[in-house]
PDB file of C-alpha atoms in Angstrom:
ATOM      1  CA  MET A1166     -81.111 -63.977  60.813  1.00 58.00           C
ATOM      2  CA  PRO A1167     -82.850 -65.706  63.003  1.00 63.00           C
ATOM      3  CA  LYS A1168     -84.326 -65.065  66.349  1.00 62.00           C
ATOM      4  CA  GLU A1169     -82.338 -67.408  68.025  1.00 64.00           C
ATOM      5  CA  LEU A1170     -78.437 -66.469  66.599  1.00 56.00           C
ATOM      6  CA  LYS A1171     -79.678 -63.239  68.540  1.00 62.00           C
ATOM      7  CA  TYR A1172     -80.636 -64.053  71.457  1.00 57.00           C
ATOM      8  CA  ILE A1173     -76.936 -66.291  71.178  1.00 65.00           C
ATOM      9  CA  GLN A1174     -75.375 -63.193  70.787  1.00 64.00           C
ATOM     10  CA  VAL A1175     -77.075 -61.205  73.457  1.00 56.00           C
ATOM     11  CA  ALA A1176     -75.920 -63.837  75.494  1.00 51.00           C
ATOM     12  CA  ALA A1177     -72.114 -64.211  74.690  1.00 53.00           C
ATOM     13  CA  LEU A1178     -72.468 -59.937  74.956  1.00 52.00           C
ATOM     14  CA  LEU A1179     -73.766 -60.223  78.832  1.00 44.00           C
ATOM     15  CA  ILE A1180     -71.129 -63.229  78.926  1.00 54.00           C
ATOM     16  CA  ALA A1181     -68.635 -61.195  77.819  1.00 46.00           C
ATOM     17  CA  ALA A1182     -68.608 -58.401  79.621  1.00 45.00           C
ATOM     18  CA  ILE A1183     -68.933 -59.743  82.907  1.00 47.00           C
ATOM     19  CA  ILE A1184     -65.875 -61.485  82.398  1.00 49.00           C
ATOM     20  CA  TYR A1185     -64.429 -58.221  81.328  1.00 49.00           C
ATOM     21  CA  LEU A1186     -65.873 -55.961  84.428  1.00 47.00           C
ATOM     22  CA  GLY A1187     -65.271 -58.610  86.642  1.00 45.00           C
ATOM     23  CA  ILE A1188     -67.823 -60.959  88.455  1.00 39.00           C
ATOM     24  CA  LYS A1189     -66.062 -60.301  91.449  1.00 39.00           C
ATOM     25  CA  ASN A1190     -67.827 -56.520  91.420  1.00 40.00           C
ATOM     26  CA  TYR A1191     -70.708 -58.601  91.290  1.00 42.00           C
ATOM     27  CA  PRO A1192     -72.355 -57.204  95.037  1.00 44.00           C
ATOM     28  CA  PHE A1193     -73.550 -60.382  95.717  1.00 42.00           C
ATOM     29  CA  THR A1194     -70.504 -62.447  95.394  1.00 43.00           C
ATOM     30  CA  LYS A1195     -67.677 -63.316  97.437  1.00 49.00           C
ATOM     31  CA  SER A1196     -64.925 -61.357  96.393  1.00 47.00           C
ATOM     32  CA  THR A1197     -60.932 -61.010  97.353  1.00 48.00           C
ATOM     33  CA  SER A1198     -59.173 -57.363  96.831  1.00 48.00           C
ATOM     34  CA  GLY A1199     -56.469 -56.302  94.299  1.00 48.00           C
ATOM     35  CA  THR A1200     -52.665 -58.989  94.592  1.00 48.00           C
ATOM     36  CA  ASP A1201     -53.197 -59.596  98.099  1.00 56.00           C
ATOM     37  CA  LYS A1202     -55.542 -62.244  97.751  1.00 70.00           C
ATOM     38  CA  THR A1203     -57.324 -61.416 101.229  1.00 84.00           C
ATOM     39  CA  GLU A1204     -61.472 -62.564 100.706  1.00 94.00           C
ATOM     40  CA  PHE A1205     -63.988 -59.971 101.150  1.00 96.00           C
ATOM     41  CA  TYR A1206     -67.928 -60.879 101.016  1.00 97.00           C
ATOM     42  CA  TYR A1207     -70.769 -58.759 101.412  1.00 98.00           C
ATOM     43  CA  VAL A1208     -73.280 -57.957 104.123  1.00 98.00           C
ATOM     44  CA  ALA A1209     -76.483 -58.901 103.072  1.00 98.00           C
ATOM     45  CA  ARG A1210     -78.609 -59.307 106.633  1.00 98.00           C
ATOM     46  CA  VAL A1211     -77.967 -57.919 109.816  1.00 98.00           C
ATOM     47  CA  VAL A1212     -79.985 -60.607 112.219  1.00 97.00           C
ATOM     48  CA  ASP A1213     -79.974 -59.074 114.737  1.00 97.00           C
ATOM     49  CA  GLY A1214     -76.619 -56.850 117.046  1.00 97.00           C
ATOM     50  CA  ASP A1215     -74.278 -59.486 116.567  1.00 98.00           C
ATOM     51  CA  THR A1216     -74.875 -61.579 113.650  1.00 98.00           C
ATOM     52  CA  LEU A1217     -75.234 -60.877 109.817  1.00 98.00           C
ATOM     53  CA  LYS A1218     -75.582 -63.198 106.848  1.00 98.00           C
ATOM     54  CA  LEU A1219     -73.504 -62.804 104.654  1.00 98.00           C
ATOM     55  CA  SER A1220     -74.403 -62.797 100.355  1.00 95.00           C
ATOM     56  CA  SER A1221     -72.747 -66.541 100.374  1.00 95.00           C
ATOM     57  CA  GLY A1222     -75.285 -67.386 102.708  1.00 96.00           C
ATOM     58  CA  GLU A1223     -72.675 -67.717 105.829  1.00 97.00           C
ATOM     59  CA  LYS A1224     -74.365 -66.807 109.077  1.00 98.00           C
ATOM     60  CA  ILE A1225     -71.132 -65.120 111.311  1.00 98.00           C
ATOM     61  CA  ARG A1226     -71.524 -64.283 115.286  1.00 98.00           C
ATOM     62  CA  LEU A1227     -69.168 -60.881 115.956  1.00 98.00           C
ATOM     63  CA  ILE A1228     -66.586 -63.326 118.682  1.00 98.00           C
ATOM     64  CA  GLY A1229     -66.263 -61.807 121.901  1.00 98.00           C
ATOM     65  CA  MET A1230     -69.014 -59.269 122.301  1.00 97.00           C
ATOM     66  CA  ASP A1231     -73.089 -59.183 122.667  1.00 97.00           C
ATOM     67  CA  THR A1232     -75.514 -57.360 122.318  1.00 98.00           C
ATOM     68  CA  PRO A1233     -79.570 -57.304 123.548  1.00 97.00           C
ATOM     69  CA  GLU A1234     -82.196 -60.146 122.218  1.00 96.00           C
ATOM     70  CA  VAL A1235     -84.445 -58.332 119.762  1.00 95.00           C
ATOM     71  CA  TYR A1236     -86.098 -61.771 119.013  1.00 94.00           C
ATOM     72  CA  TYR A1237     -88.263 -64.013 121.896  1.00 94.00           C
ATOM     73  CA  SER A1238     -86.220 -67.377 122.039  1.00 95.00           C
ATOM     74  CA  ASN A1239     -84.265 -68.592 125.903  1.00 95.00           C
ATOM     75  CA  LYS A1240     -81.360 -66.998 125.803  1.00 93.00           C
ATOM     76  CA  LEU A1241     -83.681 -63.130 126.056  1.00 95.00           C
ATOM     77  CA  LEU A1242     -85.986 -65.264 129.032  1.00 96.00           C
ATOM     78  CA  ARG A1243     -82.673 -66.045 130.447  1.00 94.00           C
ATOM     79  CA  ASP A1244     -80.819 -63.045 130.086  1.00 93.00           C
ATOM     80  CA  SER A1245     -83.810 -61.271 131.715  1.00 94.00           C
ATOM     81  CA  LYS A1246     -83.965 -63.277 134.644  1.00 95.00           C
ATOM     82  CA  ARG A1247     -80.395 -62.774 135.024  1.00 92.00           C
ATOM     83  CA  SER A1248     -80.893 -59.831 134.941  1.00 91.00           C
ATOM     84  CA  GLY A1249     -84.089 -58.529 136.451  1.00 93.00           C
ATOM     85  CA  THR A1250     -84.539 -56.692 133.378  1.00 94.00           C
ATOM     86  CA  ASP A1251     -87.923 -57.163 131.376  1.00 95.00           C
ATOM     87  CA  ILE A1252     -87.875 -58.781 128.409  1.00 96.00           C
ATOM     88  CA  LYS A1253     -89.689 -55.769 126.616  1.00 96.00           C
ATOM     89  CA  THR A1254     -86.823 -53.098 127.607  1.00 95.00           C
ATOM     90  CA  ILE A1255     -83.602 -55.858 126.312  1.00 96.00           C
ATOM     91  CA  GLN A1256     -85.785 -56.402 123.104  1.00 96.00           C
ATOM     92  CA  SER A1257     -86.414 -52.139 122.377  1.00 96.00           C
ATOM     93  CA  LEU A1258     -82.537 -52.091 123.721  1.00 96.00           C
ATOM     94  CA  GLY A1259     -82.104 -54.835 121.370  1.00 97.00           C
ATOM     95  CA  ALA A1260     -83.975 -52.792 118.231  1.00 97.00           C
ATOM     96  CA  LYS A1261     -81.740 -50.393 119.322  1.00 97.00           C
ATOM     97  CA  ALA A1262     -77.887 -52.454 119.146  1.00 98.00           C
ATOM     98  CA  SER A1263     -79.070 -53.773 115.839  1.00 98.00           C
ATOM     99  CA  LYS A1264     -79.908 -50.364 114.132  1.00 98.00           C
ATOM    100  CA  PHE A1265     -76.208 -49.323 115.012  1.00 98.00           C
ATOM    101  CA  THR A1266     -74.692 -52.511 113.540  1.00 98.00           C
ATOM    102  CA  LYS A1267     -77.563 -52.162 110.502  1.00 98.00           C
ATOM    103  CA  ASP A1268     -76.390 -48.591 110.373  1.00 98.00           C
ATOM    104  CA  LEU A1269     -71.952 -49.211 110.638  1.00 98.00           C
ATOM    105  CA  CYS A1270     -72.008 -53.318 108.002  1.00 98.00           C
ATOM    106  CA  LEU A1271     -75.202 -53.719 105.760  1.00 98.00           C
ATOM    107  CA  GLY A1272     -74.298 -53.685 102.217  1.00 98.00           C
ATOM    108  CA  LYS A1273     -70.709 -53.148 103.028  1.00 98.00           C
ATOM    109  CA  ARG A1274     -67.831 -55.708 101.815  1.00 98.00           C
ATOM    110  CA  VAL A1275     -66.101 -57.695 104.999  1.00 98.00           C
ATOM    111  CA  ARG A1276     -63.745 -59.679 106.221  1.00 98.00           C
ATOM    112  CA  LEU A1277     -63.472 -62.112 107.979  1.00 98.00           C
ATOM    113  CA  GLU A1278     -60.755 -63.084 110.735  1.00 98.00           C
ATOM    114  CA  TYR A1279     -61.259 -67.013 113.261  1.00 98.00           C
ATOM    115  CA  ASP A1280     -59.156 -67.664 116.169  1.00 98.00           C
ATOM    116  CA  ALA A1281     -59.059 -70.845 118.537  1.00 98.00           C
ATOM    117  CA  VAL A1282     -62.890 -72.572 116.997  1.00 98.00           C
ATOM    118  CA  LYS A1283     -64.359 -71.346 114.334  1.00 98.00           C
ATOM    119  CA  HIS A1284     -68.437 -72.678 114.442  1.00 98.00           C
ATOM    120  CA  ASP A1285     -69.938 -72.396 117.674  1.00 96.00           C
ATOM    121  CA  ARG A1286     -72.921 -75.509 118.582  1.00 93.00           C
ATOM    122  CA  TYR A1287     -75.136 -73.890 116.203  1.00 92.00           C
ATOM    123  CA  GLY A1288     -73.373 -74.191 112.678  1.00 94.00           C
ATOM    124  CA  ARG A1289     -72.627 -70.062 113.151  1.00 96.00           C
ATOM    125  CA  THR A1290     -69.508 -69.620 112.325  1.00 98.00           C
ATOM    126  CA  LEU A1291     -67.407 -67.692 114.400  1.00 98.00           C
ATOM    127  CA  ALA A1292     -65.312 -64.279 113.465  1.00 98.00           C
ATOM    128  CA  TYR A1293     -63.897 -61.434 113.784  1.00 98.00           C
ATOM    129  CA  VAL A1294     -65.724 -58.600 111.487  1.00 98.00           C
ATOM    130  CA  TYR A1295     -63.523 -56.022 109.338  1.00 98.00           C
ATOM    131  CA  LEU A1296     -65.458 -53.167 107.112  1.00 98.00           C
ATOM    132  CA  GLU A1297     -63.685 -53.186 103.881  1.00 97.00           C
ATOM    133  CA  ASP A1298     -62.192 -49.503 104.590  1.00 97.00           C
ATOM    134  CA  GLY A1299     -60.310 -51.331 108.195  1.00 98.00           C
ATOM    135  CA  THR A1300     -63.007 -50.447 110.863  1.00 98.00           C
ATOM    136  CA  PHE A1301     -62.790 -53.540 113.419  1.00 98.00           C
ATOM    137  CA  VAL A1302     -67.182 -53.997 113.592  1.00 98.00           C
ATOM    138  CA  ASN A1303     -66.812 -56.011 117.019  1.00 98.00           C
ATOM    139  CA  ALA A1304     -64.688 -53.840 118.729  1.00 98.00           C
ATOM    140  CA  LYS A1305     -66.366 -50.237 116.995  1.00 98.00           C
ATOM    141  CA  ILE A1306     -70.061 -52.246 118.610  1.00 98.00           C
ATOM    142  CA  VAL A1307     -68.794 -52.441 122.057  1.00 98.00           C
ATOM    143  CA  GLU A1308     -66.552 -48.754 121.831  1.00 98.00           C
ATOM    144  CA  GLU A1309     -70.124 -47.351 120.949  1.00 98.00           C
ATOM    145  CA  GLY A1310     -72.048 -48.919 123.342  1.00 97.00           C
ATOM    146  CA  TYR A1311     -74.069 -51.269 121.540  1.00 98.00           C
ATOM    147  CA  GLY A1312     -73.128 -54.585 122.966  1.00 97.00           C
ATOM    148  CA  GLN A1313     -71.034 -56.026 125.897  1.00 96.00           C
ATOM    149  CA  ILE A1314     -67.456 -57.909 126.754  1.00 97.00           C
ATOM    150  CA  MET A1315     -68.753 -61.983 125.885  1.00 97.00           C
ATOM    151  CA  THR A1316     -66.066 -64.326 126.389  1.00 95.00           C
ATOM    152  CA  VAL A1317     -66.045 -67.722 125.259  1.00 96.00           C
ATOM    153  CA  PRO A1318     -62.095 -69.563 125.435  1.00 96.00           C
ATOM    154  CA  PRO A1319     -60.955 -70.114 124.124  1.00 97.00           C
ATOM    155  CA  ASN A1320     -62.223 -67.659 121.930  1.00 98.00           C
ATOM    156  CA  VAL A1321     -60.323 -64.553 123.345  1.00 98.00           C
ATOM    157  CA  LYS A1322     -57.919 -62.988 121.059  1.00 98.00           C
ATOM    158  CA  TYR A1323     -59.525 -59.134 122.388  1.00 98.00           C
ATOM    159  CA  ALA A1324     -60.708 -59.647 125.396  1.00 98.00           C
ATOM    160  CA  ASP A1325     -58.460 -57.212 127.358  1.00 98.00           C
ATOM    161  CA  TYR A1326     -59.286 -54.833 124.615  1.00 98.00           C
ATOM    162  CA  PHE A1327     -62.618 -55.292 124.638  1.00 98.00           C
ATOM    163  CA  LEU A1328     -62.524 -54.828 128.081  1.00 98.00           C
ATOM    164  CA  LYS A1329     -60.757 -51.566 128.123  1.00 98.00           C
ATOM    165  CA  LEU A1330     -63.249 -50.127 124.733  1.00 98.00           C
ATOM    166  CA  GLU A1331     -66.651 -51.782 127.381  1.00 98.00           C
ATOM    167  CA  ARG A1332     -65.229 -49.505 130.441  1.00 98.00           C
ATOM    168  CA  GLN A1333     -64.774 -46.590 128.465  1.00 98.00           C
ATOM    169  CA  ALA A1334     -68.498 -46.793 126.710  1.00 98.00           C
ATOM    170  CA  ARG A1335     -70.116 -47.064 130.340  1.00 97.00           C
ATOM    171  CA  GLU A1336     -68.714 -44.392 132.228  1.00 97.00           C
ATOM    172  CA  GLY A1337     -69.006 -42.345 129.170  1.00 97.00           C
ATOM    173  CA  LYS A1338     -72.445 -43.497 129.121  1.00 97.00           C
ATOM    174  CA  LYS A1339     -72.417 -44.676 125.228  1.00 97.00           C
ATOM    175  CA  GLY A1340     -75.094 -46.314 122.712  1.00 96.00           C
ATOM    176  CA  LEU A1341     -76.491 -48.794 125.639  1.00 94.00           C
ATOM    177  CA  TRP A1342     -75.221 -47.672 128.845  1.00 93.00           C
ATOM    178  CA  LYS A1343     -76.971 -43.831 128.826  1.00 91.00           C
ATOM    179  CA  PHE A1344     -80.333 -46.383 129.484  1.00 82.00           C
ATOM    180  CA  LYS A1345     -78.701 -48.076 132.285  1.00 72.00           C
TER     181      LYS A1345
END
């Protein structure tokens, strides 16, 4: 049998196996769960505490909450001036928030929920994010004290809920609140 024919047969077997097992189970693709047609995506990277990058390449900014900045930026300078906190402290808190988000969702399947406005001025998709097990990522970050409420109308669907979670985290000195 010619060598080229063997390669073609191996390639055909691989394609058949992928089709049989379902390409949706490959960890870098978009997939659906069961018959409900809910789309799930894999979190390929955690940019910082409130921004994810999906395996599709899409950048997701978590709606309704904000975490301290990790990287030097104009926002970091504004936050430092507004809060009276030095830049290194903010970045240290940002690294803790980023680690929490990374531990929570890196490499996991998530589904997205949108509010009134789907994209911000930087082109990021604005979304509420849920892990496959139902964990509400945006809320969990606030609840555990690694983010605080940031409401930007008209995306206000869970503003009251996030405010309640933030208040409880502050009072309980959870997450970053134990450092303030």
